[in-house]
Amino acid sequence: MSHLRDRAPLLLLLLLLLMVSVGPAAAAELTEADFKRMKIRELRRFLGERGLTCVGCQEKSDFSRYAYQNRDKKPLSEQGKRDVPDAPFWAVWRDLAKEVCEGAVRKRGLDVSAAPQSDVCAALAYVTESFFMQHGKRTASKLRKKPEALLKTSFKGVYYDAGRLLLERLANYCLASADHQSTCSSVGKLMTLAEEAKVVDLQGWMTNVGIENTNPMYELLDRRDDL
């Protein structure tokens, strides 16, 4: 038995090397016991590669449990990459807002060129551009970044998916009833809705994009069925 204990560090090292060489598929096959054998710095690295932070974790058991729970998540380097458009941050997301809104209209079997849905999508695109310009510049300035940096991050993996999901939720809200359509057809009322963050928190999403915090993105996507 003693010779097995002596070999344990070597076996763990080989396991970690396998994770690096094979990638996320190998990581997904790790057992809870494998994570418990890792050192805290190895657990931190595992989480960091996935853009995760073990908030409130103090004991090694906290880190190993959280790492095991997130073993299926791909490292940021493995997540799908998208070409970043050569346009301002707010213009890119304006076009995405219009695309998402028109997609929601088509899912309802409606004509995207007919009122009131055409008015809703036009207002949503305009408000998205204005909101992203105002808060994007402010967020970038606070973080001593350029808006281009926000755009680049927003097109990475979970940031993009979460942002698009928020726009889908807002579009679906705006199209849900005649009253909502009337509200969202007004640029002023829709801007107030966005600022108050009662339907979706676009400013919170933007802040997390700026500081590159993936945890809220994963939480949002994990709750997508509730949206």
mmCIF file of C-alpha atoms in Angstrom:
data_model
loop_
_atom_site.group_PDB
_atom_site.id
_atom_site.type_symbol
_atom_site.label_atom_id
_atom_site.label_comp_id
_atom_site.label_asym_id
_atom_site.label_seq_id
_atom_site.Cartn_x
_atom_site.Cartn_y
_atom_site.Cartn_z
ATOM 1 C CA MET A 1 0.000 0.000 0.000
ATOM 2 C CA SER A 2 2.864 2.363 0.791
ATOM 3 C CA HIS A 3 4.219 2.152 -2.748
ATOM 4 C CA LEU A 4 0.799 3.224 -4.074
ATOM 5 C CA ARG A 5 0.787 6.241 -1.771
ATOM 6 C CA ASP A 6 4.273 7.123 -2.967
ATOM 7 C CA ARG A 7 3.061 7.053 -6.554
ATOM 8 C CA ALA A 8 -0.060 9.147 -5.902
ATOM 9 C CA PRO A 9 1.599 12.523 -6.710
ATOM 10 C CA LEU A 10 2.998 11.075 -9.942
ATOM 11 C CA LEU A 11 -0.391 9.691 -10.951
ATOM 12 C CA LEU A 12 -2.029 13.048 -10.256
ATOM 13 C CA LEU A 13 0.614 14.830 -12.318
ATOM 14 C CA LEU A 14 -0.031 12.474 -15.227
ATOM 15 C CA LEU A 15 -3.754 13.133 -14.880
ATOM 16 C CA LEU A 16 -3.233 16.889 -15.020
ATOM 17 C CA LEU A 17 -0.985 16.538 -18.059
ATOM 18 C CA LEU A 18 -3.714 14.481 -19.708
ATOM 19 C CA MET A 19 -6.192 17.290 -19.067
ATOM 20 C CA VAL A 20 -3.908 19.772 -20.787
ATOM 21 C CA SER A 21 -3.053 17.557 -23.748
ATOM 22 C CA VAL A 22 -6.494 16.108 -24.424
ATOM 23 C CA GLY A 23 -8.587 19.096 -23.408
ATOM 24 C CA PRO A 24 -12.075 19.577 -21.948
ATOM 25 C CA ALA A 25 -13.224 16.038 -22.768
ATOM 26 C CA ALA A 26 -10.605 14.626 -20.390
ATOM 27 C CA ALA A 27 -11.468 17.181 -17.717
ATOM 28 C CA ALA A 28 -15.123 16.156 -17.889
ATOM 29 C CA GLU A 29 -14.106 12.584 -17.035
ATOM 30 C CA LEU A 30 -12.351 13.558 -13.807
ATOM 31 C CA THR A 31 -14.014 12.259 -10.668
ATOM 32 C CA GLU A 32 -14.689 14.191 -7.487
ATOM 33 C CA ALA A 33 -11.858 12.235 -5.875
ATOM 34 C CA ASP A 34 -9.471 13.468 -8.590
ATOM 35 C CA PHE A 35 -10.280 17.071 -7.750
ATOM 36 C CA LYS A 36 -9.889 16.418 -4.025
ATOM 37 C CA ARG A 37 -6.327 15.227 -4.669
ATOM 38 C CA MET A 38 -5.385 18.464 -6.430
ATOM 39 C CA LYS A 39 -3.614 21.286 -4.647
ATOM 40 C CA ILE A 40 -5.382 24.610 -4.216
ATOM 41 C CA ARG A 41 -3.161 26.327 -6.794
ATOM 42 C CA GLU A 42 -4.052 23.600 -9.309
ATOM 43 C CA LEU A 43 -7.751 24.035 -8.562
ATOM 44 C CA ARG A 44 -7.423 27.805 -8.940
ATOM 45 C CA ARG A 45 -5.716 27.319 -12.293
ATOM 46 C CA PHE A 46 -8.428 24.900 -13.439
ATOM 47 C CA LEU A 47 -11.121 27.434 -12.554
ATOM 48 C CA GLY A 48 -9.166 30.392 -13.908
ATOM 49 C CA GLU A 49 -8.785 28.724 -17.299
ATOM 50 C CA ARG A 50 -12.571 28.624 -17.433
ATOM 51 C CA GLY A 51 -13.005 32.210 -16.303
ATOM 52 C CA LEU A 52 -14.461 31.083 -12.972
ATOM 53 C CA THR A 53 -13.866 32.443 -9.487
ATOM 54 C CA CYS A 54 -14.797 30.457 -6.396
ATOM 55 C CA VAL A 55 -16.488 33.317 -4.544
ATOM 56 C CA GLY A 56 -16.522 32.765 -0.787
ATOM 57 C CA CYS A 57 -14.351 29.647 -0.986
ATOM 58 C CA GLN A 58 -11.890 29.350 1.891
ATOM 59 C CA GLU A 59 -11.189 25.660 2.373
ATOM 60 C CA LYS A 60 -9.650 23.339 -0.188
ATOM 61 C CA SER A 61 -12.858 21.298 -0.095
ATOM 62 C CA ASP A 62 -14.765 24.370 -1.313
ATOM 63 C CA PHE A 63 -12.468 24.737 -4.326
ATOM 64 C CA SER A 64 -12.493 21.037 -5.195
ATOM 65 C CA ARG A 65 -16.296 20.865 -4.966
ATOM 66 C CA TYR A 66 -16.739 23.937 -7.177
ATOM 67 C CA ALA A 67 -14.201 22.669 -9.713
ATOM 68 C CA TYR A 68 -15.955 19.301 -9.869
ATOM 69 C CA GLN A 69 -19.318 21.003 -10.391
ATOM 70 C CA ASN A 70 -17.842 22.925 -13.337
ATOM 71 C CA ARG A 71 -15.792 20.108 -14.858
ATOM 72 C CA ASP A 72 -17.900 20.170 -18.046
ATOM 73 C CA LYS A 73 -17.215 23.831 -18.797
ATOM 74 C CA LYS A 74 -14.732 24.439 -21.570
ATOM 75 C CA PRO A 75 -11.621 26.563 -21.034
ATOM 76 C CA LEU A 76 -11.986 30.053 -22.462
ATOM 77 C CA SER A 77 -9.387 29.184 -25.089
ATOM 78 C CA GLU A 78 -11.598 26.331 -26.318
ATOM 79 C CA GLN A 79 -14.855 28.260 -26.458
ATOM 80 C CA GLY A 80 -16.246 29.202 -29.820
ATOM 81 C CA LYS A 81 -14.602 32.244 -31.364
ATOM 82 C CA ARG A 82 -16.492 34.770 -33.448
ATOM 83 C CA ASP A 83 -15.187 37.331 -35.856
ATOM 84 C CA VAL A 84 -15.478 40.746 -34.230
ATOM 85 C CA PRO A 85 -17.172 43.207 -36.625
ATOM 86 C CA ASP A 86 -15.254 46.314 -37.621
ATOM 87 C CA ALA A 87 -17.776 48.738 -36.148
ATOM 88 C CA PRO A 88 -18.421 50.544 -32.853
ATOM 89 C CA PHE A 89 -19.538 48.496 -29.844
ATOM 90 C CA TRP A 90 -22.987 50.114 -29.811
ATOM 91 C CA ALA A 91 -23.557 49.790 -33.561
ATOM 92 C CA VAL A 92 -22.767 46.075 -33.513
ATOM 93 C CA TRP A 93 -25.184 45.370 -30.681
ATOM 94 C CA ARG A 94 -27.801 47.627 -32.292
ATOM 95 C CA ASP A 95 -27.756 45.356 -35.333
ATOM 96 C CA LEU A 96 -27.892 42.276 -33.108
ATOM 97 C CA ALA A 97 -30.891 43.712 -31.248
ATOM 98 C CA LYS A 98 -32.735 44.227 -34.526
ATOM 99 C CA GLU A 99 -31.819 40.731 -35.693
ATOM 100 C CA VAL A 100 -33.001 39.179 -32.423
ATOM 101 C CA CYS A 101 -36.242 41.168 -32.438
ATOM 102 C CA GLU A 102 -37.078 40.249 -36.016
ATOM 103 C CA GLY A 103 -36.335 36.615 -35.198
ATOM 104 C CA ALA A 104 -38.804 36.789 -32.307
ATOM 105 C CA VAL A 105 -41.408 38.309 -34.651
ATOM 106 C CA ARG A 106 -40.976 35.521 -37.196
ATOM 107 C CA LYS A 107 -41.329 32.878 -34.485
ATOM 108 C CA ARG A 108 -44.779 34.322 -33.846
ATOM 109 C CA GLY A 109 -45.635 33.977 -37.529
ATOM 110 C CA LEU A 110 -45.875 37.744 -37.971
ATOM 111 C CA ASP A 111 -44.637 40.094 -40.687
ATOM 112 C CA VAL A 112 -41.508 41.978 -39.581
ATOM 113 C CA SER A 113 -42.356 44.857 -41.931
ATOM 114 C CA ALA A 114 -45.837 45.440 -40.495
ATOM 115 C CA ALA A 115 -46.805 47.570 -37.508
ATOM 116 C CA PRO A 116 -46.652 47.379 -34.565
ATOM 117 C CA GLN A 117 -43.858 44.792 -34.605
ATOM 118 C CA SER A 118 -41.788 46.828 -37.079
ATOM 119 C CA ASP A 119 -42.052 49.829 -34.743
ATOM 120 C CA VAL A 120 -41.025 47.698 -31.769
ATOM 121 C CA CYS A 121 -37.927 46.339 -33.517
ATOM 122 C CA ALA A 122 -36.924 49.783 -34.790
ATOM 123 C CA ALA A 123 -37.251 51.261 -31.290
ATOM 124 C CA LEU A 124 -35.379 48.349 -29.729
ATOM 125 C CA ALA A 125 -32.487 48.799 -32.162
ATOM 126 C CA TYR A 126 -32.350 52.560 -31.534
ATOM 127 C CA VAL A 127 -32.520 52.210 -27.747
ATOM 128 C CA THR A 128 -29.869 49.477 -27.746
ATOM 129 C CA GLU A 129 -27.503 51.702 -29.696
ATOM 130 C CA SER A 130 -28.117 54.703 -27.420
ATOM 131 C CA PHE A 131 -27.904 52.646 -24.228
ATOM 132 C CA PHE A 132 -24.729 50.849 -25.286
ATOM 133 C CA MET A 133 -23.111 54.092 -26.410
ATOM 134 C CA GLN A 134 -23.853 55.893 -23.149
ATOM 135 C CA HIS A 135 -23.093 53.087 -20.725
ATOM 136 C CA GLY A 136 -20.397 51.511 -22.874
ATOM 137 C CA LYS A 137 -18.328 54.688 -22.904
ATOM 138 C CA ARG A 138 -18.917 55.187 -19.180
ATOM 139 C CA THR A 139 -17.979 51.601 -18.296
ATOM 140 C CA ALA A 140 -14.888 51.664 -20.493
ATOM 141 C CA SER A 141 -13.778 54.978 -18.982
ATOM 142 C CA LYS A 142 -14.146 53.699 -15.408
ATOM 143 C CA LEU A 143 -12.069 50.633 -16.250
ATOM 144 C CA ARG A 144 -9.546 52.661 -18.252
ATOM 145 C CA LYS A 145 -10.366 50.722 -21.367
ATOM 146 C CA LYS A 146 -11.586 51.608 -24.818
ATOM 147 C CA PRO A 147 -15.081 50.666 -26.027
ATOM 148 C CA GLU A 148 -13.367 48.445 -28.594
ATOM 149 C CA ALA A 149 -12.170 46.259 -25.718
ATOM 150 C CA LEU A 150 -15.766 45.805 -24.545
ATOM 151 C CA LEU A 151 -16.801 44.803 -28.047
ATOM 152 C CA LYS A 152 -14.025 42.235 -28.284
ATOM 153 C CA THR A 153 -14.919 40.677 -24.933
ATOM 154 C CA SER A 154 -18.652 40.778 -25.669
ATOM 155 C CA PHE A 155 -18.082 38.515 -28.676
ATOM 156 C CA LYS A 156 -16.422 35.800 -26.607
ATOM 157 C CA GLY A 157 -18.270 32.624 -25.623
ATOM 158 C CA VAL A 158 -20.626 33.137 -22.698
ATOM 159 C CA TYR A 159 -20.535 36.948 -22.847
ATOM 160 C CA TYR A 160 -22.058 36.915 -26.327
ATOM 161 C CA ASP A 161 -24.551 34.172 -25.499
ATOM 162 C CA ALA A 162 -25.706 35.946 -22.333
ATOM 163 C CA GLY A 163 -25.996 39.329 -24.062
ATOM 164 C CA ARG A 164 -28.001 37.872 -26.899
ATOM 165 C CA LEU A 165 -30.221 36.051 -24.407
ATOM 166 C CA LEU A 166 -30.994 39.335 -22.641
ATOM 167 C CA LEU A 167 -31.977 40.932 -25.938
ATOM 168 C CA GLU A 168 -34.199 37.944 -26.716
ATOM 169 C CA ARG A 169 -35.918 38.307 -23.372
ATOM 170 C CA LEU A 170 -36.463 42.025 -23.925
ATOM 171 C CA ALA A 171 -37.808 41.454 -27.441
ATOM 172 C CA ASN A 172 -40.191 38.757 -26.232
ATOM 173 C CA TYR A 173 -41.412 41.044 -23.468
ATOM 174 C CA CYS A 174 -42.050 43.841 -25.958
ATOM 175 C CA LEU A 175 -44.009 41.568 -28.292
ATOM 176 C CA ALA A 176 -45.989 39.751 -25.596
ATOM 177 C CA SER A 177 -49.087 41.965 -25.588
ATOM 178 C CA ALA A 178 -50.646 45.051 -27.139
ATOM 179 C CA ASP A 179 -49.775 47.099 -24.048
ATOM 180 C CA HIS A 180 -46.151 45.985 -24.177
ATOM 181 C CA GLN A 181 -45.987 46.688 -27.903
ATOM 182 C CA SER A 182 -47.289 50.197 -27.290
ATOM 183 C CA THR A 183 -44.708 50.800 -24.559
ATOM 184 C CA CYS A 184 -41.802 49.428 -26.561
ATOM 185 C CA SER A 185 -42.753 51.342 -29.705
ATOM 186 C CA SER A 186 -41.946 54.522 -27.783
ATOM 187 C CA VAL A 187 -38.211 55.215 -27.673
ATOM 188 C CA GLY A 188 -38.579 57.215 -24.466
ATOM 189 C CA LYS A 189 -40.577 54.552 -22.622
ATOM 190 C CA LEU A 190 -38.335 51.760 -23.852
ATOM 191 C CA MET A 191 -35.223 53.651 -22.758
ATOM 192 C CA THR A 192 -36.757 54.072 -19.300
ATOM 193 C CA LEU A 193 -37.464 50.347 -19.239
ATOM 194 C CA ALA A 194 -33.826 49.630 -20.074
ATOM 195 C CA GLU A 195 -32.496 52.096 -17.507
ATOM 196 C CA GLU A 196 -34.699 50.708 -14.733
ATOM 197 C CA ALA A 197 -33.539 47.149 -15.528
ATOM 198 C CA LYS A 198 -36.941 45.740 -14.602
ATOM 199 C CA VAL A 199 -37.040 43.324 -17.528
ATOM 200 C CA VAL A 200 -33.335 42.778 -18.227
ATOM 201 C CA ASP A 201 -30.184 44.230 -16.682
ATOM 202 C CA LEU A 202 -28.137 45.304 -19.689
ATOM 203 C CA GLN A 203 -25.965 47.609 -17.616
ATOM 204 C CA GLY A 204 -25.068 44.774 -15.246
ATOM 205 C CA TRP A 205 -24.175 42.598 -18.221
ATOM 206 C CA MET A 206 -22.019 45.379 -19.644
ATOM 207 C CA THR A 207 -20.186 45.858 -16.348
ATOM 208 C CA ASN A 208 -19.380 42.153 -16.165
ATOM 209 C CA VAL A 209 -18.197 42.244 -19.767
ATOM 210 C CA GLY A 210 -15.907 45.110 -18.810
ATOM 211 C CA ILE A 211 -14.364 43.318 -15.832
ATOM 212 C CA GLU A 212 -14.489 39.987 -17.698
ATOM 213 C CA ASN A 213 -16.500 38.211 -15.022
ATOM 214 C CA THR A 214 -18.009 35.041 -16.475
ATOM 215 C CA ASN A 215 -19.833 33.780 -13.372
ATOM 216 C CA PRO A 216 -22.983 35.921 -13.867
ATOM 217 C CA MET A 217 -23.016 34.895 -17.529
ATOM 218 C CA TYR A 218 -23.068 31.206 -16.686
ATOM 219 C CA GLU A 219 -25.727 31.812 -14.039
ATOM 220 C CA LEU A 220 -27.898 33.627 -16.565
ATOM 221 C CA LEU A 221 -27.499 30.910 -19.181
ATOM 222 C CA ASP A 222 -28.179 28.198 -16.605
ATOM 223 C CA ARG A 223 -31.500 29.914 -15.875
ATOM 224 C CA ARG A 224 -32.414 30.440 -19.516
ATOM 225 C CA ASP A 225 -35.486 28.211 -19.207
ATOM 226 C CA ASP A 226 -36.830 30.659 -16.625
ATOM 227 C CA LEU A 227 -36.490 33.586 -18.987
#
